[in-house]
Each structure stands twice: as C-alpha cells, then as structure tokens.
mmCIF file of C-alpha atoms in Angstrom:
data_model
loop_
_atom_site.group_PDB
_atom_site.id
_atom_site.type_symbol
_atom_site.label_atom_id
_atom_site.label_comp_id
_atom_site.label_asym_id
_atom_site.label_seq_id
_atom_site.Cartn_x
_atom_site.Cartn_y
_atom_site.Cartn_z
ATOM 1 C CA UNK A 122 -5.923 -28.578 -32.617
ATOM 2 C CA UNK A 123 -2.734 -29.957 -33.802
ATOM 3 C CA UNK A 124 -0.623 -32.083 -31.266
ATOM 4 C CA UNK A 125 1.711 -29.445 -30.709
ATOM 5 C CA UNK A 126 -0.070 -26.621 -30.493
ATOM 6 C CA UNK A 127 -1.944 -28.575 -27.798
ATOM 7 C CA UNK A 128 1.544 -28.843 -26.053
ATOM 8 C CA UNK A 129 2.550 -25.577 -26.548
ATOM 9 C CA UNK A 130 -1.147 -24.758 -24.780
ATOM 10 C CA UNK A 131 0.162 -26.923 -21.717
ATOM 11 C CA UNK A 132 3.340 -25.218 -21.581
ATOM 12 C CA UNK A 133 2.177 -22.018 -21.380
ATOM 13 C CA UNK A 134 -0.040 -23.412 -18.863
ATOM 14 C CA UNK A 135 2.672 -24.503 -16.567
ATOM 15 C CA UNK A 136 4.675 -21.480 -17.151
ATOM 16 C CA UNK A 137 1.707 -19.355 -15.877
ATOM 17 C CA UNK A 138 0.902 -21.690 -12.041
ATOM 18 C CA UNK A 139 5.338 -21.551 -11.526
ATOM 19 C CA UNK A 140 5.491 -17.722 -11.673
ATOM 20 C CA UNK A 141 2.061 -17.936 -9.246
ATOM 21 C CA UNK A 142 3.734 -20.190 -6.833
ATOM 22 C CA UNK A 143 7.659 -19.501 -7.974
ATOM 23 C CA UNK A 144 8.515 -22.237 -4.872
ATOM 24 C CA UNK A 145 7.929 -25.085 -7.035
ATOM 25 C CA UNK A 146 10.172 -27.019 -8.788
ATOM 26 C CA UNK A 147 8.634 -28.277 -12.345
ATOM 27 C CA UNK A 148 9.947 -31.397 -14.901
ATOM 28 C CA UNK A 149 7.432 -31.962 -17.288
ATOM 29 C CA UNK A 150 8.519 -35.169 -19.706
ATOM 30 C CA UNK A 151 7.267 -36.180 -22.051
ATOM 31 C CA UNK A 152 7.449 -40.162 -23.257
ATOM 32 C CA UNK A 153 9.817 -40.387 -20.576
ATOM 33 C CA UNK A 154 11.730 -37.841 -21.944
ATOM 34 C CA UNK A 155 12.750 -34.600 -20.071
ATOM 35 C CA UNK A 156 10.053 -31.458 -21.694
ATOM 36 C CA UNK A 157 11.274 -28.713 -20.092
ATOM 37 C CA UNK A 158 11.713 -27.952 -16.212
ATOM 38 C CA UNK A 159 11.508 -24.497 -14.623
ATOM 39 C CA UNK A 160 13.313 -23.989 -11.102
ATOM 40 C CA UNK A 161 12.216 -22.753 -7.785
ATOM 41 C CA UNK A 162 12.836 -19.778 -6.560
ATOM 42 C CA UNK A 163 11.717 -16.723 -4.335
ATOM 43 C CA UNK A 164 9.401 -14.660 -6.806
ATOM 44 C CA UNK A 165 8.568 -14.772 -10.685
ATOM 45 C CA UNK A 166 11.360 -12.749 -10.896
ATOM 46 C CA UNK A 167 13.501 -15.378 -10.541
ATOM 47 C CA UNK A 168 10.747 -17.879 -12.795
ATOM 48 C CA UNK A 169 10.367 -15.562 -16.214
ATOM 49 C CA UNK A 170 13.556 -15.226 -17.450
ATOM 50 C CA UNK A 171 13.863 -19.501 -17.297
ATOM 51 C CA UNK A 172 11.749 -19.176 -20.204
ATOM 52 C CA UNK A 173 11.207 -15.435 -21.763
ATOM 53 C CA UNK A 174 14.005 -15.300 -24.095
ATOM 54 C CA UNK A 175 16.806 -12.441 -23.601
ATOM 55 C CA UNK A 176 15.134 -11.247 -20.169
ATOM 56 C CA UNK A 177 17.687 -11.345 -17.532
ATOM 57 C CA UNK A 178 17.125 -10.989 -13.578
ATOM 58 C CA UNK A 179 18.699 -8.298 -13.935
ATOM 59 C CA UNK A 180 16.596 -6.889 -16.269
ATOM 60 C CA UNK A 181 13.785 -7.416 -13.953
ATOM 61 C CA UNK A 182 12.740 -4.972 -11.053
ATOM 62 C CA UNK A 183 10.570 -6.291 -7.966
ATOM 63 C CA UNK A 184 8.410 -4.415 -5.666
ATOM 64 C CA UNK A 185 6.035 -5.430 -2.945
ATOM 65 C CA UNK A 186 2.949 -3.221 -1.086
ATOM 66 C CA UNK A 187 0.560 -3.786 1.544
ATOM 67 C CA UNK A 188 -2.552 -1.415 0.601
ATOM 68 C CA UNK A 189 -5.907 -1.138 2.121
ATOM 69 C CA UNK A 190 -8.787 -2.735 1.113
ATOM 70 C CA UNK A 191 -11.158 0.011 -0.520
ATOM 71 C CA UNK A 192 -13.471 -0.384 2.346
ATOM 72 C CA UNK A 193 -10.788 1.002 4.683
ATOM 73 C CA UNK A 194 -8.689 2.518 2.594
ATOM 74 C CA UNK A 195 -9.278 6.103 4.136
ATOM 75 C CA UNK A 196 -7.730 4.592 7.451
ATOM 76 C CA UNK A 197 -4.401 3.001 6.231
ATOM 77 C CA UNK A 198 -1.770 3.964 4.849
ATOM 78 C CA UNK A 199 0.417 1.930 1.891
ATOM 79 C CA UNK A 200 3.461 0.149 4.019
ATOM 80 C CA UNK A 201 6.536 -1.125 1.942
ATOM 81 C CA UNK A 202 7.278 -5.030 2.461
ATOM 82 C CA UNK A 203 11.149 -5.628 2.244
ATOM 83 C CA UNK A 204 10.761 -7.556 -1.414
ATOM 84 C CA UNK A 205 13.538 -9.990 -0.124
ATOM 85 C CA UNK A 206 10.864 -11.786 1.485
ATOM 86 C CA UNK A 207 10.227 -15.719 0.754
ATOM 87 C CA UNK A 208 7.726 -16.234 -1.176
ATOM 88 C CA UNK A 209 5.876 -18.466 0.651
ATOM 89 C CA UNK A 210 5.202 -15.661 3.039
ATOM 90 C CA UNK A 211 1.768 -14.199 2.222
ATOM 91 C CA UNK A 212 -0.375 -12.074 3.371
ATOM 92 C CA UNK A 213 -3.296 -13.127 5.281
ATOM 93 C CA UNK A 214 -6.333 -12.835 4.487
ATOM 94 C CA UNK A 215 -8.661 -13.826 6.868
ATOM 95 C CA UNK A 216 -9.071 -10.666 7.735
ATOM 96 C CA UNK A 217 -9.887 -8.178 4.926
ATOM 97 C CA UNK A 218 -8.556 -4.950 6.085
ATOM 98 C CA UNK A 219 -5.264 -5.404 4.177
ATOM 99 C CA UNK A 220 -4.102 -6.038 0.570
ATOM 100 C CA UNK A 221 -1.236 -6.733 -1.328
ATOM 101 C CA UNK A 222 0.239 -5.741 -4.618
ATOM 102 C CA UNK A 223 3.051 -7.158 -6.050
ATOM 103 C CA UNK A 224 4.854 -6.367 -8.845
ATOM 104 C CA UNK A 225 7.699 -7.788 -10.886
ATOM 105 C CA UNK A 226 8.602 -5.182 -13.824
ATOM 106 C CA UNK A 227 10.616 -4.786 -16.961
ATOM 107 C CA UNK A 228 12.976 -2.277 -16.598
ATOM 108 C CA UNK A 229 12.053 0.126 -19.706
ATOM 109 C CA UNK A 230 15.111 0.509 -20.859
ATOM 110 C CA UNK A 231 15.948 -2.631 -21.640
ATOM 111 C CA UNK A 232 12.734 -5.012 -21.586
ATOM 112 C CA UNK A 233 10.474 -4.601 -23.708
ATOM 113 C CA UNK A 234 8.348 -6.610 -26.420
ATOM 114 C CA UNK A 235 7.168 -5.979 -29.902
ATOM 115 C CA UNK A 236 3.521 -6.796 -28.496
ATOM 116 C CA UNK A 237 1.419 -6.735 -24.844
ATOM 117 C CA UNK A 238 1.869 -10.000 -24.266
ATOM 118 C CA UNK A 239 3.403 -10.306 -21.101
ATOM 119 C CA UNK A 240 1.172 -7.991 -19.438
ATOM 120 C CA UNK A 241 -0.437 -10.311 -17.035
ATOM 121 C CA UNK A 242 -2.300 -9.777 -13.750
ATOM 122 C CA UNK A 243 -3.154 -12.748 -11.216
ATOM 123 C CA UNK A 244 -5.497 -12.762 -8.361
ATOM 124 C CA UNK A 245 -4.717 -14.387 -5.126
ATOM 125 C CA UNK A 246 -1.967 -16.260 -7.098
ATOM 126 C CA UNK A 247 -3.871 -17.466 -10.194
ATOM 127 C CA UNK A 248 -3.663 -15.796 -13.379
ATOM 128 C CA UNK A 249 -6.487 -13.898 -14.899
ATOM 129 C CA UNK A 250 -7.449 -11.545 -17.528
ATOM 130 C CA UNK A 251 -8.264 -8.060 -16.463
ATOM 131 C CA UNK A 252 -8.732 -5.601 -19.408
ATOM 132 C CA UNK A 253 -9.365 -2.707 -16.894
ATOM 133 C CA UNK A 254 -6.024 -3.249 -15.008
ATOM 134 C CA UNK A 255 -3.676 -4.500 -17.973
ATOM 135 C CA UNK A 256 -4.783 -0.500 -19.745
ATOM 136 C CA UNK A 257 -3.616 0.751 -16.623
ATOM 137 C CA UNK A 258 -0.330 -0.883 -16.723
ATOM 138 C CA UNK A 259 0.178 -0.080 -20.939
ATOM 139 C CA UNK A 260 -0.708 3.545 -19.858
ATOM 140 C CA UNK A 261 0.897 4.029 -16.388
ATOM 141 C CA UNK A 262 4.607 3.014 -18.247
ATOM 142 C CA UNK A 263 3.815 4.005 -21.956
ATOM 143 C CA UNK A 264 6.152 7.116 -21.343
ATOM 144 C CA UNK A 265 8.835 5.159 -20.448
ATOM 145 C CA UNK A 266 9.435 2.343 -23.632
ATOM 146 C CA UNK A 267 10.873 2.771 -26.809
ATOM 147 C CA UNK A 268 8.248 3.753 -30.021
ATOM 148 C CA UNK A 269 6.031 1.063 -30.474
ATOM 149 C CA UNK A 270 7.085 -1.448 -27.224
ATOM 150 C CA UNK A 271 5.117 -3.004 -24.715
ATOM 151 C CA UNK A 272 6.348 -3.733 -21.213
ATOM 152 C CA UNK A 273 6.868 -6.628 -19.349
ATOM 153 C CA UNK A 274 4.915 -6.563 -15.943
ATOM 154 C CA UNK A 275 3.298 -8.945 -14.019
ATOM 155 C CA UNK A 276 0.799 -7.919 -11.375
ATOM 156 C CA UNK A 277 -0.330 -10.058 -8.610
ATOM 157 C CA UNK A 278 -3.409 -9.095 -5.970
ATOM 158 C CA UNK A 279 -3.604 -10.374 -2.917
ATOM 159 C CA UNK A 280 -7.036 -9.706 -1.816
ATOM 160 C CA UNK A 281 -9.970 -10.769 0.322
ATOM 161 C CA UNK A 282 -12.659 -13.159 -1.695
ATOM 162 C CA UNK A 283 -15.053 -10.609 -1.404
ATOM 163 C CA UNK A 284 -13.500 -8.205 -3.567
ATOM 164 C CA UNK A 285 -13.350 -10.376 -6.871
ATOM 165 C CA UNK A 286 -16.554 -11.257 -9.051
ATOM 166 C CA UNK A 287 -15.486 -14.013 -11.164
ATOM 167 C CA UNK A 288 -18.791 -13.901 -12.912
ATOM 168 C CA UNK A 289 -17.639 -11.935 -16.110
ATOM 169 C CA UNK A 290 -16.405 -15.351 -18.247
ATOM 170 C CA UNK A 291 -17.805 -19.117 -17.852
ATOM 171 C CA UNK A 292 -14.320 -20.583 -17.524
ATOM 172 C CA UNK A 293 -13.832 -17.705 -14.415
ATOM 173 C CA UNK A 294 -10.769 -16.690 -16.659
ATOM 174 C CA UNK A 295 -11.911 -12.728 -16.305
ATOM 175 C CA UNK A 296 -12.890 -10.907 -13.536
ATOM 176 C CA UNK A 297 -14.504 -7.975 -12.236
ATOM 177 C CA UNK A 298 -12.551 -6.077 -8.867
ATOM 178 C CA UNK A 299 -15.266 -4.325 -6.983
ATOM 179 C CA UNK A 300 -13.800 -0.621 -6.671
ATOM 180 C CA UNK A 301 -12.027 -0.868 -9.786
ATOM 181 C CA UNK A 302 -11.153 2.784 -9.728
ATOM 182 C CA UNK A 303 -9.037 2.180 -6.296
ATOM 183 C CA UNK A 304 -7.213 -0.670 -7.634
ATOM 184 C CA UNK A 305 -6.478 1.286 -11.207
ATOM 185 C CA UNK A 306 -5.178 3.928 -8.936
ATOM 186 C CA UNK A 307 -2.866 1.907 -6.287
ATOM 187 C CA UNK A 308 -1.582 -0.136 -9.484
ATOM 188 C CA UNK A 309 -0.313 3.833 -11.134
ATOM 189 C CA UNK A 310 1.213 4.255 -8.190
ATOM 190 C CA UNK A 311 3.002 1.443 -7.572
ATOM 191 C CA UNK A 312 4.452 1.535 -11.012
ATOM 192 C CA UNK A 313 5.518 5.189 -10.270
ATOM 193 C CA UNK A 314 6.959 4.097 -7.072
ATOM 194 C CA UNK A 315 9.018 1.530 -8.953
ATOM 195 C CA UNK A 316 10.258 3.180 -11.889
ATOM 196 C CA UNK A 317 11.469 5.959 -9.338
ATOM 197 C CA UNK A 318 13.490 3.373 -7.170
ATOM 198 C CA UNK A 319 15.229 2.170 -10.586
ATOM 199 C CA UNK A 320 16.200 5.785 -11.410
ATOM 200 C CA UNK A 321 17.547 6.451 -8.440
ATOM 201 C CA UNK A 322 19.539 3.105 -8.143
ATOM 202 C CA UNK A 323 20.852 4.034 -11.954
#
C-alpha cells in the first residue's frame, strides 16, 4: 500500500494499545518531526476524544463491573467498582472466580456515528474483533440513537486465560469467549445499567 495509508495503518494502531493502557503517554515523530501524541490519563475515556473528532468527555459515560466467571456465576453476584479508579488498578486474575467489564459509552443523545466503527471490544487490554459481542452492543443500544446511527462503545474484558480461544483467525485478531451466551448477557446488562445512570443524572 501507499506510504500513507501505511501510516494511517500505524496510527490507528497506536490509537487502539493508548485507549488499552490509557496511562501512557505517546509522541510518535516522524523524520524528527512531532506525528501526533496522545496523553495519559485514567481510562479511554479520557484517550478517545484526543483523536475522535467532536466527541467530548463529556459526551462520554464510564462504567466499571466485577462479574463472575460463567463457571461460578450462580454463586456471585455483579459488584459495582467506583469508576474513579486508576487505571492501573486491575483486576487480578490469578484466580478465575472474578471478571471484569468495563465500559466507556457514547451518550446516545449526542454521540453517535454515521457507521459501526467505533464499536470495539478488547480482551485483557488488547483489542480484538468479536462479531458475537459487537451485535450485542448495536442491538442492546439500537433503541436509543437517532435513525440510521451507530454508537460509540468500547468494551473491555478482563478475564481469566482460560476463557478466550484465540484460535478463530491466524493473526489471533478474533476470538471465541467460551460461554458466549453469559458474556452477551452481562454485556445487555451493563449497557442497561449505564444508560439508566445517565437518565437519572439528566
């Protein structure tokens, strides 16, 4: 490909592994010229709107869960994690009877895209495709966009190992969840959870 479609691929690129690990400052030059440069902060909603154009931090709505894992999930119960947590504090998982969801949403009213392409969904902090769970987030908040808009929403699981097959694509760029149904479901509900929080802040 063309030179700068290349560096348009390595932008993108970037822009994907800052909102993954938000803590990290980025300058990216190029012939020792300043590129672009992305600040730190404490979650990708603080990252996306240094580079999605018109999408304020404001316009942006955070929320945070600790789930069970499906193999326990009839024993735990979903537990709210303040979202002004740093983000460097993550769940562990060296034990796998816990889970984490987080989400950083679009506020319907006023963030929204001609096209689903900031529907994204990362796995233990690394961005992958997920057809099964990027439906559930188009349907889950279809209701709530204008005719013909797609959301913004980006999903990140924190999981054990063992729940992620990353045998579905050579480059380990899609992935299969073991218990997909549980996840689909926990994902609705989160998105419930936070468009009722924005309502009732309104």
């Amino acid at each position: 490909p063309p030179i700068p479609q290349q560096l348009k691929t390595i932008q993108k690129l970037i822009q994907k592994i800052a909102l993954c690990h938000p803590q990290v400052t980025w300058q990216i030059k190029q012939q020792d010229s300043l590129w672009f440069q992305i600040s730190p902060g404490m979650s990708a909603q603080d990252i996306l709107p240094q580079f999605l154009n018109r999408v304020n931090h404001s316009d942006l709505h955070q929320l945070k869960v600790e789930v069970a894992t499906p193999n326990l999930a009839k024993q735990l119960v979903p537990t709210l994690v303040q979202t002004n947590q740093i983000a460097s504090d993550r769940l562990d998982l060296s034990t796998s009877d816990k889970s984490q969801l987080e989400l950083v949403m679009g506020l319907p009213d006023r963030c929204h895209r001609h096209r689903p392409d900031w529907v994204k969904v990362s796995v233990n902090h690394r961005f992958v495709r997920s057809p099964e769970l990027e439906q559930t987030i188009l349907q889950s908040m279809a209701k709530t966009l204008p005719r013909d808009r797609f959301p913004v929403c980006l999903l990140n699981l924190q999981t054990c190992p063992s729940q992620v097959d990353w045998n579905r694509h050579p480059a380990k760029s899609e992935i299969y969840l073991h218990s997909l149904p549980y996840w689909q479901n926990e994902v609705s509900q989160l998105i419930a959870q936070a468009l009722r929080l924005n309502n009732r802040s309104e």
